[in-house]
Structure formats: structure tokens, C-alpha cells
Short mmCIF file of C-alpha atoms in Angstrom, two decimals:
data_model
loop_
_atom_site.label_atom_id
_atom_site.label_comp_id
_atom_site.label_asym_id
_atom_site.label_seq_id
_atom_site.Cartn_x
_atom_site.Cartn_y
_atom_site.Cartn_z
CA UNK I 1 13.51 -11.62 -3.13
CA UNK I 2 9.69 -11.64 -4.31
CA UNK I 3 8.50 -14.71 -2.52
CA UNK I 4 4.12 -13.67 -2.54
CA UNK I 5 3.90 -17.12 -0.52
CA UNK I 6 0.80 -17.12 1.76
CA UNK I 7 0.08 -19.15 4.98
CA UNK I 8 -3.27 -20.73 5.16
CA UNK I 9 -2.98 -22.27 8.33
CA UNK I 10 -5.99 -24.47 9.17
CA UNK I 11 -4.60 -26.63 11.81
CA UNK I 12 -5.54 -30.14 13.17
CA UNK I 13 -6.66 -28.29 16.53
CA UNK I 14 -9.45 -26.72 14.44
CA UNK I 15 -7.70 -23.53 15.09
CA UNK I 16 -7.50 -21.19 12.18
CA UNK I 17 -4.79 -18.58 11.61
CA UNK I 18 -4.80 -15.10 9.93
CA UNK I 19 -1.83 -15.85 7.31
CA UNK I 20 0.89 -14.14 7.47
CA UNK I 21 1.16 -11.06 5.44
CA UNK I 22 -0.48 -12.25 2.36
CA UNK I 23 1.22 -9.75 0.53
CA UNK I 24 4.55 -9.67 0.96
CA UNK I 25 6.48 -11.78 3.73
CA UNK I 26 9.55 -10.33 5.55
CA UNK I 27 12.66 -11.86 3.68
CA UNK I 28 15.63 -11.95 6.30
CA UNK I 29 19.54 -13.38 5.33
CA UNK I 30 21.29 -14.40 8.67
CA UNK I 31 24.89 -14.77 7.61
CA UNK I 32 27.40 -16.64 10.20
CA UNK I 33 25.53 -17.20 13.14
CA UNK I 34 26.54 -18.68 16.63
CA UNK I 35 23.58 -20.41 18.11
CA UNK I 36 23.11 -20.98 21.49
CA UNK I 37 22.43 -24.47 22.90
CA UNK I 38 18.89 -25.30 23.37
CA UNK I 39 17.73 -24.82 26.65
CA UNK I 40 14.99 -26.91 28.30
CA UNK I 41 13.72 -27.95 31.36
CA UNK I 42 15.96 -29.99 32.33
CA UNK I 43 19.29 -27.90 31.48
CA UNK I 44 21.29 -26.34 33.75
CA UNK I 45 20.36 -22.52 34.79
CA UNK I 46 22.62 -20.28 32.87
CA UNK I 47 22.19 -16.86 31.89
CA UNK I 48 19.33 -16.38 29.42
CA UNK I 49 16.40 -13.76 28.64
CA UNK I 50 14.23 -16.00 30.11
CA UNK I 51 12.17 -15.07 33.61
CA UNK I 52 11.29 -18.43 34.33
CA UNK I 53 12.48 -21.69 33.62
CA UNK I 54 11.19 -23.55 30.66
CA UNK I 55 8.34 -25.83 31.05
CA UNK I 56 8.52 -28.89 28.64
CA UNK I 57 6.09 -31.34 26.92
CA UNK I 58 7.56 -34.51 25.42
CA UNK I 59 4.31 -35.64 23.67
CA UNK I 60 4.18 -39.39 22.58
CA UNK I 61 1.42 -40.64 19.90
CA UNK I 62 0.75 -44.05 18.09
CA UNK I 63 1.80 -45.09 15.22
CA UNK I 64 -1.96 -45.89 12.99
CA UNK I 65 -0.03 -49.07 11.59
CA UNK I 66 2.09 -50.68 14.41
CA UNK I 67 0.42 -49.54 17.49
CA UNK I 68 4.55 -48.75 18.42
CA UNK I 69 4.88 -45.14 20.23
CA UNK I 70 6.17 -42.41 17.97
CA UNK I 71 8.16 -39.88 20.38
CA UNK I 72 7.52 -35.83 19.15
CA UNK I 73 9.94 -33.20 19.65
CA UNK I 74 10.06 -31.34 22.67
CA UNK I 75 8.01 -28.38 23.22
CA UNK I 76 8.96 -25.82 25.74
CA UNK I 77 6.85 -22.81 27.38
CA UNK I 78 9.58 -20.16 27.36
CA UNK I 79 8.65 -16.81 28.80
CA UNK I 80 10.24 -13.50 29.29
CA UNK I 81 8.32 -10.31 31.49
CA UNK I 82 10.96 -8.06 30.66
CA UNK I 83 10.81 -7.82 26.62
CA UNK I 84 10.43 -5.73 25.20
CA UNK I 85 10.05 -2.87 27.08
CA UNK I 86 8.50 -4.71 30.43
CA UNK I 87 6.06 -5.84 27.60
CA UNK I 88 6.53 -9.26 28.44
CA UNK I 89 5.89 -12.53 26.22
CA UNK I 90 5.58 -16.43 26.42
CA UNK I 91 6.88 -18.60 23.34
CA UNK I 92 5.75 -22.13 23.17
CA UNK I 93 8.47 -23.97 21.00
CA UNK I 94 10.74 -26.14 20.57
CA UNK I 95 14.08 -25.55 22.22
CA UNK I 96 16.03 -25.63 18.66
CA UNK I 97 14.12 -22.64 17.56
CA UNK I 98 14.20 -21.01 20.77
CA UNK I 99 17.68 -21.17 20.60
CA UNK I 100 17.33 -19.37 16.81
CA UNK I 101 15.64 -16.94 17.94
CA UNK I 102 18.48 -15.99 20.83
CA UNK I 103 20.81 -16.21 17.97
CA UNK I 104 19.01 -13.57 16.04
CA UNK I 105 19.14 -11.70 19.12
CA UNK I 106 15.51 -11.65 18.97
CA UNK I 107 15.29 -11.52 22.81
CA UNK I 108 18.20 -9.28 23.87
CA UNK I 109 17.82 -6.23 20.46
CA UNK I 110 15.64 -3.98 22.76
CA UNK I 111 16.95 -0.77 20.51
CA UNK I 112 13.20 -0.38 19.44
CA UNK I 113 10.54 0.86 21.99
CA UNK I 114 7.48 -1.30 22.19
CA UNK I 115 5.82 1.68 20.10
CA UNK I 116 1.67 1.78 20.85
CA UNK I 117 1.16 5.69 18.78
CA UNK I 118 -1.64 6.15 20.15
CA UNK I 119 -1.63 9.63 19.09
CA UNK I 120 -1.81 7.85 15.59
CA UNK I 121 -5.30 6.19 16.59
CA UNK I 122 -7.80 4.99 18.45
CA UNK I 123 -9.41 2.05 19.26
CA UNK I 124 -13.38 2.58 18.37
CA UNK I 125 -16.50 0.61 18.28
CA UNK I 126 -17.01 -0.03 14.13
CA UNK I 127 -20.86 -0.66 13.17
CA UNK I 128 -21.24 -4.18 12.31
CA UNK I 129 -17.69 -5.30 13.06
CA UNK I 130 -17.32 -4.75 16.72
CA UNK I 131 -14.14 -2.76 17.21
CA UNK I 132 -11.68 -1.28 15.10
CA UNK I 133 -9.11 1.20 15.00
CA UNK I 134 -9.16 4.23 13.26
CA UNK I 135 -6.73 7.53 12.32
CA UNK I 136 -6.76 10.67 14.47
CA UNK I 137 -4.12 12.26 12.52
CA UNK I 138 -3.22 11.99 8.63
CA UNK I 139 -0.84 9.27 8.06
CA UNK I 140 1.75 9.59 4.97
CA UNK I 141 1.90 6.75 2.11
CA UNK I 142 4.82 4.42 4.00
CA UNK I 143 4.69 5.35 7.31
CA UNK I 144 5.29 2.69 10.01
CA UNK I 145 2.52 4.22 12.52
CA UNK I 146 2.58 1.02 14.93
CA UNK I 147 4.77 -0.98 16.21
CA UNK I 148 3.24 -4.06 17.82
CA UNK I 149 5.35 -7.05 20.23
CA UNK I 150 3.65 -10.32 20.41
CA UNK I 151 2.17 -11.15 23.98
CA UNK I 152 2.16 -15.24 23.07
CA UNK I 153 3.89 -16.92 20.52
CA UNK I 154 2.73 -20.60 19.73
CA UNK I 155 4.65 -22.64 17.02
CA UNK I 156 2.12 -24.67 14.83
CA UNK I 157 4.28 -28.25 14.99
CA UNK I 158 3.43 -28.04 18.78
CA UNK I 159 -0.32 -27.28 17.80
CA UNK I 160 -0.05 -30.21 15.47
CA UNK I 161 1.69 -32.73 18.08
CA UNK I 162 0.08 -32.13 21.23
CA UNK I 163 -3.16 -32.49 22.55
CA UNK I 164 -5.67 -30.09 23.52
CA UNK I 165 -5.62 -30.39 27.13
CA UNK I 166 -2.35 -30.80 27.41
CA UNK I 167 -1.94 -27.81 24.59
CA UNK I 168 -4.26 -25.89 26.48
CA UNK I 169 -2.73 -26.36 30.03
CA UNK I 170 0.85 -24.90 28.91
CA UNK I 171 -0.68 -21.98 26.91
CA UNK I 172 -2.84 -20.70 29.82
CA UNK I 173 0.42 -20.84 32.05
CA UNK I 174 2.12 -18.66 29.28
CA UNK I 175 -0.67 -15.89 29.52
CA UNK I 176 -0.71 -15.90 33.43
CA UNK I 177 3.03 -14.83 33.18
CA UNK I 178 2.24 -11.93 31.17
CA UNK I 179 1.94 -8.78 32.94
CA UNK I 180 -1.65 -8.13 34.24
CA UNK I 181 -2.18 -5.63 31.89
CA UNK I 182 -0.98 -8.03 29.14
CA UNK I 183 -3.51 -10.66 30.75
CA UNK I 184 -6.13 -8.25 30.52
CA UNK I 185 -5.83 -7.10 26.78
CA UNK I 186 -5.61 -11.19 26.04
CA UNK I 187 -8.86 -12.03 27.38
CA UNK I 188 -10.20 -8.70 26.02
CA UNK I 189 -9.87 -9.52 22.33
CA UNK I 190 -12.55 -10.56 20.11
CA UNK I 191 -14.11 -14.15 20.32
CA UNK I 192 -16.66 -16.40 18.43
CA UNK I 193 -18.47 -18.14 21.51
CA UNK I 194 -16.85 -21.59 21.82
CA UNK I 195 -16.44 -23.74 24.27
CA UNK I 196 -12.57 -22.95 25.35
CA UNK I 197 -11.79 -19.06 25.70
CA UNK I 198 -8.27 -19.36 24.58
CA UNK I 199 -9.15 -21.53 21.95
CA UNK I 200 -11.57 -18.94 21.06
CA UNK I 201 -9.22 -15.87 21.24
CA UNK I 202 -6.71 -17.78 19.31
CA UNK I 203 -9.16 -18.62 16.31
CA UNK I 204 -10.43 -15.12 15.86
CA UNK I 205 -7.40 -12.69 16.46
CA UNK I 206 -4.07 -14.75 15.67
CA UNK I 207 -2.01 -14.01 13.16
CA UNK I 208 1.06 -16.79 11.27
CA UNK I 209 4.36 -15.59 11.56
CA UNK I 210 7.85 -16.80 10.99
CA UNK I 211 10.16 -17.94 13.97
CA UNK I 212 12.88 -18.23 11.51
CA UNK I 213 14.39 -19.21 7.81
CA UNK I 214 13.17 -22.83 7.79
CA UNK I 215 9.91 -23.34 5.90
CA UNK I 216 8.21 -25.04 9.26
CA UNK I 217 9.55 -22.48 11.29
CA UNK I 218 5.74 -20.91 11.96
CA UNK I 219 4.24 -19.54 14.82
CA UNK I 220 0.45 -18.51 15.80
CA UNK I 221 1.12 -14.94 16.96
CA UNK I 222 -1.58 -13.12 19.66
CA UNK I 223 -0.90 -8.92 19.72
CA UNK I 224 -2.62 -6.54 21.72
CA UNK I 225 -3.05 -4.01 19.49
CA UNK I 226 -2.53 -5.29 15.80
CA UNK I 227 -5.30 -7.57 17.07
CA UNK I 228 -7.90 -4.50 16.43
CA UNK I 229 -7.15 -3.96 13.23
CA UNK I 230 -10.02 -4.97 11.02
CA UNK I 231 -9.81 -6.74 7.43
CA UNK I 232 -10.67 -5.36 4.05
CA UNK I 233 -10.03 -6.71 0.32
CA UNK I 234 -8.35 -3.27 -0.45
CA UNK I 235 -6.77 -2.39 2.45
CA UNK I 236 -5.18 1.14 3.00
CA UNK I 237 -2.17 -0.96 5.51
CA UNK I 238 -0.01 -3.76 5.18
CA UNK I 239 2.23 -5.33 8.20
CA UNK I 240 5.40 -7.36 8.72
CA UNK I 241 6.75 -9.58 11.36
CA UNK I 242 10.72 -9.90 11.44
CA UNK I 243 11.78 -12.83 13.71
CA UNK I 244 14.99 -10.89 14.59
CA UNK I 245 13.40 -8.18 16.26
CA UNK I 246 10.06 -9.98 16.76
CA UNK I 247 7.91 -6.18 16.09
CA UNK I 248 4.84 -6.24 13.80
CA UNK I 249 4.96 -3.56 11.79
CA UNK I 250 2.07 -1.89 10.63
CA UNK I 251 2.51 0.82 7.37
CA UNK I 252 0.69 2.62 5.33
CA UNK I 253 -0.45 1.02 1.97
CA UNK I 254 -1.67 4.60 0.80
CA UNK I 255 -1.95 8.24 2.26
CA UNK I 256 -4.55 7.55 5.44
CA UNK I 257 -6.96 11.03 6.64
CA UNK I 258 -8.28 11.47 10.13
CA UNK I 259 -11.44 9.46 11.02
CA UNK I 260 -10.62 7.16 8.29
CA UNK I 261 -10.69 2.90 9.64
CA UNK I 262 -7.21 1.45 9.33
CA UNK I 263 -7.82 -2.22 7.75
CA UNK I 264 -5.17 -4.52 6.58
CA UNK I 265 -6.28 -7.95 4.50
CA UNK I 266 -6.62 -11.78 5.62
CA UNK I 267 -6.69 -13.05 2.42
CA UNK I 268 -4.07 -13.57 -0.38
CA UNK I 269 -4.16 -10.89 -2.76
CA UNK I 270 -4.54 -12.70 -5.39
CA UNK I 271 -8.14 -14.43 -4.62
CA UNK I 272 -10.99 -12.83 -6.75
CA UNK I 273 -14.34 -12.13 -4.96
CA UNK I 274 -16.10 -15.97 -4.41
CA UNK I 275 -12.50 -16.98 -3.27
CA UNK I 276 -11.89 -14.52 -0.85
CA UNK I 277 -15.69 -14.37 1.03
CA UNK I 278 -15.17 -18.54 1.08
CA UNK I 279 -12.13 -18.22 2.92
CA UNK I 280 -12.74 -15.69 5.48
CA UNK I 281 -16.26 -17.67 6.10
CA UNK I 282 -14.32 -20.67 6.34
CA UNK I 283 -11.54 -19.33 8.65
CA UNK I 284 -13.26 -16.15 10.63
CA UNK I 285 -16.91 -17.21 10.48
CA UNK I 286 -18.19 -13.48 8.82
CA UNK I 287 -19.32 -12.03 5.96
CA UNK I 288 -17.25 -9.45 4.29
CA UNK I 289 -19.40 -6.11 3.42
CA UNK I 290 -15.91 -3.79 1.80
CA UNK I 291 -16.81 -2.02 -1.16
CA UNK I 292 -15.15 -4.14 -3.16
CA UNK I 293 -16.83 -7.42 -1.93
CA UNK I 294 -20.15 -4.88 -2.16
CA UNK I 295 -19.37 -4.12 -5.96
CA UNK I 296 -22.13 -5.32 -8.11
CA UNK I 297 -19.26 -5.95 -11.19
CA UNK I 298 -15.79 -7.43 -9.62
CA UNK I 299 -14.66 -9.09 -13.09
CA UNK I 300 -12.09 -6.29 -14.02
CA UNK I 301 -10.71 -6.48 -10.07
CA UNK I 302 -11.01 -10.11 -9.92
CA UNK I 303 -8.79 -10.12 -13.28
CA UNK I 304 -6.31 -7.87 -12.41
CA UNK I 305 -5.89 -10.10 -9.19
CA UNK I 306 -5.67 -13.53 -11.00
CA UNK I 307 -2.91 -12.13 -13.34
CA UNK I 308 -1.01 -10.71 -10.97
CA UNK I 309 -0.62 -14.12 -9.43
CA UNK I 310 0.15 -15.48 -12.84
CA UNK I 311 3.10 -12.72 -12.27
CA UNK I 312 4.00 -13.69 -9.31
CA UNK I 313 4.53 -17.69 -10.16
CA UNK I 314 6.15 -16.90 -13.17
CA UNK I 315 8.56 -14.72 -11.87
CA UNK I 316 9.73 -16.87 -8.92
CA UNK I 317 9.96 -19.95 -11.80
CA UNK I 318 12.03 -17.25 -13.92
CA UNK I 319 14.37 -16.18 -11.25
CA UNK I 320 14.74 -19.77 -9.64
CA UNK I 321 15.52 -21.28 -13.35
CA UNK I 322 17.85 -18.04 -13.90
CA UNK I 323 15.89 -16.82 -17.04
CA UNK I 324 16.71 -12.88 -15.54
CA UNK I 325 15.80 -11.28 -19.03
CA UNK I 326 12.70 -12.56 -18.69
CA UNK I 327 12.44 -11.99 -14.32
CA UNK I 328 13.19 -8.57 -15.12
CA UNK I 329 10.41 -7.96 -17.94
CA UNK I 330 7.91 -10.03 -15.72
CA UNK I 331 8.89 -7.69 -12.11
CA UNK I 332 7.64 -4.63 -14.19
CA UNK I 333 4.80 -5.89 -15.63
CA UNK I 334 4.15 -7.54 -12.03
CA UNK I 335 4.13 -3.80 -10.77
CA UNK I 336 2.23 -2.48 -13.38
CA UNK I 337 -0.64 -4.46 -12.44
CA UNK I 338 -0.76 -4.95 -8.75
CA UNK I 339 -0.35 -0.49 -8.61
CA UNK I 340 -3.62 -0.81 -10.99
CA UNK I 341 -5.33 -2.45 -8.67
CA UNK I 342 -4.43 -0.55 -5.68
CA UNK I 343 -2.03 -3.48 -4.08
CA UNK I 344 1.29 -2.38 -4.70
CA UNK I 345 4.24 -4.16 -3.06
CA UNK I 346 6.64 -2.36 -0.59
CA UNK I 347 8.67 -0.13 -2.79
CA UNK I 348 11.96 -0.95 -1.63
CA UNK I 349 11.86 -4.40 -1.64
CA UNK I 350 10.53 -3.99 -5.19
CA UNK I 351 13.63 -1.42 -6.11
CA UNK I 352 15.86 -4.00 -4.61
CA UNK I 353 14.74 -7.28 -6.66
CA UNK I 354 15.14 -4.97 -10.18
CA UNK I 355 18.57 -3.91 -9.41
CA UNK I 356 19.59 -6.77 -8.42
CA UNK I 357 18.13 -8.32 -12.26
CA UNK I 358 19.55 -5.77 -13.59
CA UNK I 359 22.89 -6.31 -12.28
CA UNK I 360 22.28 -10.13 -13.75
CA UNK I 361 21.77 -9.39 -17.13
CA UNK I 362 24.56 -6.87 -17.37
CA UNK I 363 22.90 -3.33 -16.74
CA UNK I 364 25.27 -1.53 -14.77
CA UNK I 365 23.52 1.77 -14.75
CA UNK I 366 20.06 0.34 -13.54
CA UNK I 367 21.54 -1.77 -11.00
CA UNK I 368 22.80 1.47 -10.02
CA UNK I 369 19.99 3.43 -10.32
CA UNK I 370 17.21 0.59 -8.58
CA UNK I 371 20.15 0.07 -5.93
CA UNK I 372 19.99 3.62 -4.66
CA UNK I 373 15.97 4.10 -4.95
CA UNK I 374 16.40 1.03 -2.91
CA UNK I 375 18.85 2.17 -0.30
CA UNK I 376 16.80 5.43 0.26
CA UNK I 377 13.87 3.78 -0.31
CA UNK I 378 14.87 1.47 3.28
CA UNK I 379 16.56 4.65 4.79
CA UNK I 380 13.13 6.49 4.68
CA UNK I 381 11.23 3.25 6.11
CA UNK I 382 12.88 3.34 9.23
CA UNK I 383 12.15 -0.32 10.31
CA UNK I 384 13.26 -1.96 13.27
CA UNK I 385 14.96 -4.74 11.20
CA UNK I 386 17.62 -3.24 9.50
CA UNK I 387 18.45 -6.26 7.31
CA UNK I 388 17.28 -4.97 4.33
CA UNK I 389 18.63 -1.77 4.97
CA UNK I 390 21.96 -3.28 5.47
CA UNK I 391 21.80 -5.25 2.33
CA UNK I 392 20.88 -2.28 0.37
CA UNK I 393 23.65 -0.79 1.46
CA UNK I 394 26.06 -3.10 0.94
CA UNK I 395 24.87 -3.81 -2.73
CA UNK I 396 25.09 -0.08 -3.44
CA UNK I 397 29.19 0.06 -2.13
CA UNK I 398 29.56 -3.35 -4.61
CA UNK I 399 27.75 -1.81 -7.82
CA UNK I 400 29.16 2.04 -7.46
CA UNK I 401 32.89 0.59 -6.38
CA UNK I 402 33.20 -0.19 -10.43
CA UNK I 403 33.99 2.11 -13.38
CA UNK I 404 31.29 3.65 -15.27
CA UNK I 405 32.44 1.94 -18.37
CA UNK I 406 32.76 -1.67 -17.01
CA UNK I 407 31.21 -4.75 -18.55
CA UNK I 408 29.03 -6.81 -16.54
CA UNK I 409 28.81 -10.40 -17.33
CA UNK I 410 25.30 -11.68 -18.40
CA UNK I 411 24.60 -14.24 -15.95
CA UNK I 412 21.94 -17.23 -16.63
CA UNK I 413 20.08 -18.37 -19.24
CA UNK I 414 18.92 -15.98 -22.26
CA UNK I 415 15.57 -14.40 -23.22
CA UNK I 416 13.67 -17.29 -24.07
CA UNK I 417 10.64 -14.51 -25.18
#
């Protein structure tokens, strides 16, 4: 469902985090799975996507109080130089998740390429922002025009628990089991100048991601080539991360023309101007000079953005306290706004929320009607994840299975407008 839930990551380490896709986060069901027992290091071999075998941290602190030690979980350097594609990666986690993510089939799905278009765009120098990648061909409203795999995955407990040089010490093994050319687009991303280049590389270029369902379940993600995508307030891209297939997608927010700079957005949508040039300072250390953030008068922008967070929170209290009259009202009004100011959610996912209100308060002809637009709507995406695709379809069979003429049952509480 709508969940407009941002990450602002601003870990312990001092090491800041692009949030996850401010805009819209990647909303996954996993029905009936079989998980694999956690592997670590000291398991016996058995067949697994991993190349090597896992090194393990058991970190150990103090407790502030009783001076007693306080044992952490287990962190594990998992690493695999075949996925996808010969791509390679390294996951630092705990063996628990690492074991979700095998359950997901996360490491084995290789039915996607690892997709670099580069006949899509190239990778530039952009004045004043070093570089930046940029359209060689027109790309359509929608279009999925990268595909990106992670080359290190780091969850943010383990960032939290461990120390820096022991931190450090696992996540420069994980790079130096990357490929070499993996190695070498690493230490080629953008930096600020501190003291420890991974360190560095991590503050400026990663991005938050989910590892899985669970609300802690988030990792610090380093790509190659997402990496070079540059930030603006109105973007012309969004992206997604699904842990199931672990691609980063990158789409088109609007129609994009040849020449044009891709950008996608670190912030929350839903910041106005002051909020939004305090927190990239505060997290990415530079000044944002978009058109928007240039704009002498941002008061009609910066009020479009604060009520469609109003939206937002009210419709997640409305469909969470079952008031799907009012969900329903709020969803369109929600998308009347954010497509006024040029941030409109992924249509599908938006199609897919109203028929599903619709089928709650008894409208069996618009639960029919968003179903499809949602079902084509996924058909026409053509992610990698087909969850929602998959869902789509099945809620299409269930609402077209009954007779014109039945009578839904209202379910939850009524209008309370």
C-alpha cells in the first residue's frame, strides 16, 4: 500500500545515507516461505551462492551502567563473484537476514541481466557537480532505462554495533572480492576528502535500502552506476530497490530528451525549500543550485509539498483505522496534488491502492476498473520483481470472477466526513 516512509539514516559511524526512495518505497508480500538456516563461519560447507566462506564478527560492548559485557549479534561478510551476471557482490549482515534474502531467492533469481543501457546514457562531467549522467536517446514517461546490482551491501545494525576498525577491516575485504573492474568503479566514485577512503565513498554515494519486511531490515547500498546519478528537488527519475531480486531500478518520472541530465532526489518529497538545502548540507556537504531551490518565490511549491504530506499521514491513519470512505477521498486528492507539483507516484501502485478501496467500500465496478489500469499498468512496467505484477493479477481473477450485479459488503468504519 501507500507507505511515503523515508529513511534518514545518520548513523553513529558519522556515516550518512541517501534514503531510500523518498518517494515511494518498494512494497513486497512474501507469502509461505522456507528459509534456509543461517550460515556462518563456523557452519558446515553446504551448497550456497556464496564464493567464499563467511567471515564473522561477534562484537561485544559495555553496558554504560554495570560495566557487564553486552554480546551483539553476529555479523557476517558474505560474498558472491558470480551474481548477478559475474557482477559480483559482498553483503555484510547478519546470518538471519542472509538467510532471508536466500529465501527470497535473492541470490539464485538471475532471470534479469545486470542491465548497464548504456545506449540510454552517458556518464559526463556536469559543471559544478562533478559527474553526472545524462540521456543520449529520448526516454518515454515510465521507462525502466537502468538496471543497477549493488557491488556492497552493508546492514546499518552492523554499522551501529561494531567499531570502525574492526567495521572497516571486514568491508575492505568485501570490496577486494569484487571483480577488479568492480574494485575499480568503487574507488572511482565521488568522495568528500576524509580521512578513511571507504568511509568517504560510503558517505557521499550510498544509498538505504531494504534487506527485507522487518522495519530494521536496512542496508547501506554502494552501485556503480546509480552512484552517478545526480540529485534535484524535481527530479525527471525515481528508483526502487526490491530485496528479492536485489536490482535498482531507475524510471522515468516524466518524458526525458537527448542531452537532458538524469537526476533523481535525496530528500523526502515533502520538505519545502529551507528543509531540503538543511538536509542535503547536513548529509552531502553541498549546496543545491536546481531551479527550484534557485526560485526567488517557493511558497506555492513549498505548499503544495507540505499538504501533500498532510495526505500522505492522513491516509495511512485512514486506511490503518479502516475509515476506507474517507482513504479513498484522501488517495485522490493525494494525487491531485503531488501531479500539480510535478511528483506523481508510480501509477500502478497508485491504481492498485484505489481498487483495492474501492473494493472496501463496496464499488464493484471501480475495483474493477482501478484493478485492470493496475494490472496493465505493471504489465507495461516490466520490472524485475514481479510481485506486484502478480498481485495485480491475482486481484483482477478475484474481482472479475463475480457477477456484475453482486453486492459487495462495506467493510470498516463509515465516512466520518
Amino acid at each position: 500500500m501507500f507507505s511515503w516512509l523515508y529513511y534518514a539514516l545518520v548513523l553513529v559511524t558519522g556515516i550518512a545515507a541517501c534514503p531510500y526512495n523518498p518517494t515511494r518505497p518498494l512494497n513486497i508480500r512474501y507469502d509461505n516461505l522456507t528459509c534456509p538456516m543461517p550460515i556462518d563461519d563456523l557452519s558446515q560447507k553446504e551448497s550456497t551462492p556464496w564464493s567464499y566462506t563467511p567471515n564473522c564478527l561477534r562484537p561485544v560492548t559495555k553496558d554504560s551502567s554495570s560495566s557487564e559485557d553486552i554480546s551483539r549479534p553476529t555479523y557476517c561478510l558474505y560474498s558472491s563473484t558470480t551474481f548477478p551476471s559475474n557482477h559480483g557482490v559482498s553483503i555484510i549482515t547478519t546470518p538471519e537476514s542472509a538467510s532471508n534474502l536466500l529465501s527470497y531467492g535473492s541470490l539464485t533469481n538471475q532471470s534479469v541481466e545486470h542491465t548497464m543501457k548504456t545506449s540510454t546514457y552517458k556518464i559526463v562531467e556536469i559543471p559544478g557537480k562533478g559527474k553526472g549522467m545524462v540521456a543520449t536517446r529520448k526516454i518515454k514517461k515510465g521507462e525502466i532505462f537502468l538496471v543497477d546490482y549493488p557491488s556492497v551491501l552493508i546492514g546499518v545494525p552492523f554499522l551501529q554495533d561494531v567499531q570502525a576498525h574492526h567495521r572497516r577491516r571486514l568491508v575492505k575485504k568485501g570490496i577486494e572480492r569484487l571483480s577488479g573492474e568492480m574494485r575499480q568503479a568503487v574507488h572511482a566514485l565521488a568522495r568528500k576528502g576524509g580521512n578513511y577512503l571507504l568511509d568517504d565513498i560510503f558517505a557521499v554515494n550510498a544509498v538505504s535500502v531494504p534487506l527485507g519486511e522487518e522495519e530494521g531490515d536496512q542496508a547501506m547500498g554502494l552501485f556503480g552506476e546509480f552512484s552517478r546519478i545526480n540529485h534535484d528537488c524535481r527530479p525527471n527519475a525515481l528508483y526502487r530497490f526490491s530485496p528479492k531480486t536485489l536490482a535498482m531500478e531507475v524510471f522515468s518520472y516524466r518524458t526525458i530528451l537527448p542531452g537532458e541530465e538524469i537526476t533523481v532526489s535525496y530528500t523526502p518529497i515533502t520538505l519545502t525549500k529551507s528543509q531540503r538545502q538543511e538536509y542535503i548540507l547536513q548529509n552531502f556537504q553541498f549546496q543545491c543550485t536546481c531551479s527550484l531551490c534557485l526560485a526567488e518565490d517557493c511558497s506555492d511549491s513549498d505548499h503544495l509539498r507540505q499538504r501533500v504530506g498532510e495526505l500522505q499521514s492522513t491516509l495511512r491513519q485512514a486506511m490503518e483505522n479502516e475509515y476506507f470512505e474517507n482513504a479513498l477521498v484522501i488517495a485522490h486528492e493525494w494525487l491531485e496534488m503531488a501531479e500539480k507539483e510535478g511528483i506523481p507516484p508510480l501509477m500502478p501502485e497508485w491504481y492498485d491502492v484505489v481498487a483495492r478501496l474501492s473494493y472496501d467500500v463496496g464499488d464493484l465496478a471501480g475495483a474493477r476498473r482501478y484493478a485492470q489500469l493496475a494490472l496493465n499498468g505493471w504489465t507495461k512496467f516490466g520490472s524485475s520483481d514481479d510481485s506486484e505484477l502478480e498481485a495485480a493479477r491475482d486481484f483482477v481473477r478475484e474481482v472479475m470472477r463475480l457477477p456484475r450485479d453482486t453486492k459487495l459488503k462495506r467493510k470498516g468504519v463509515p465516512n466520518i466526513f
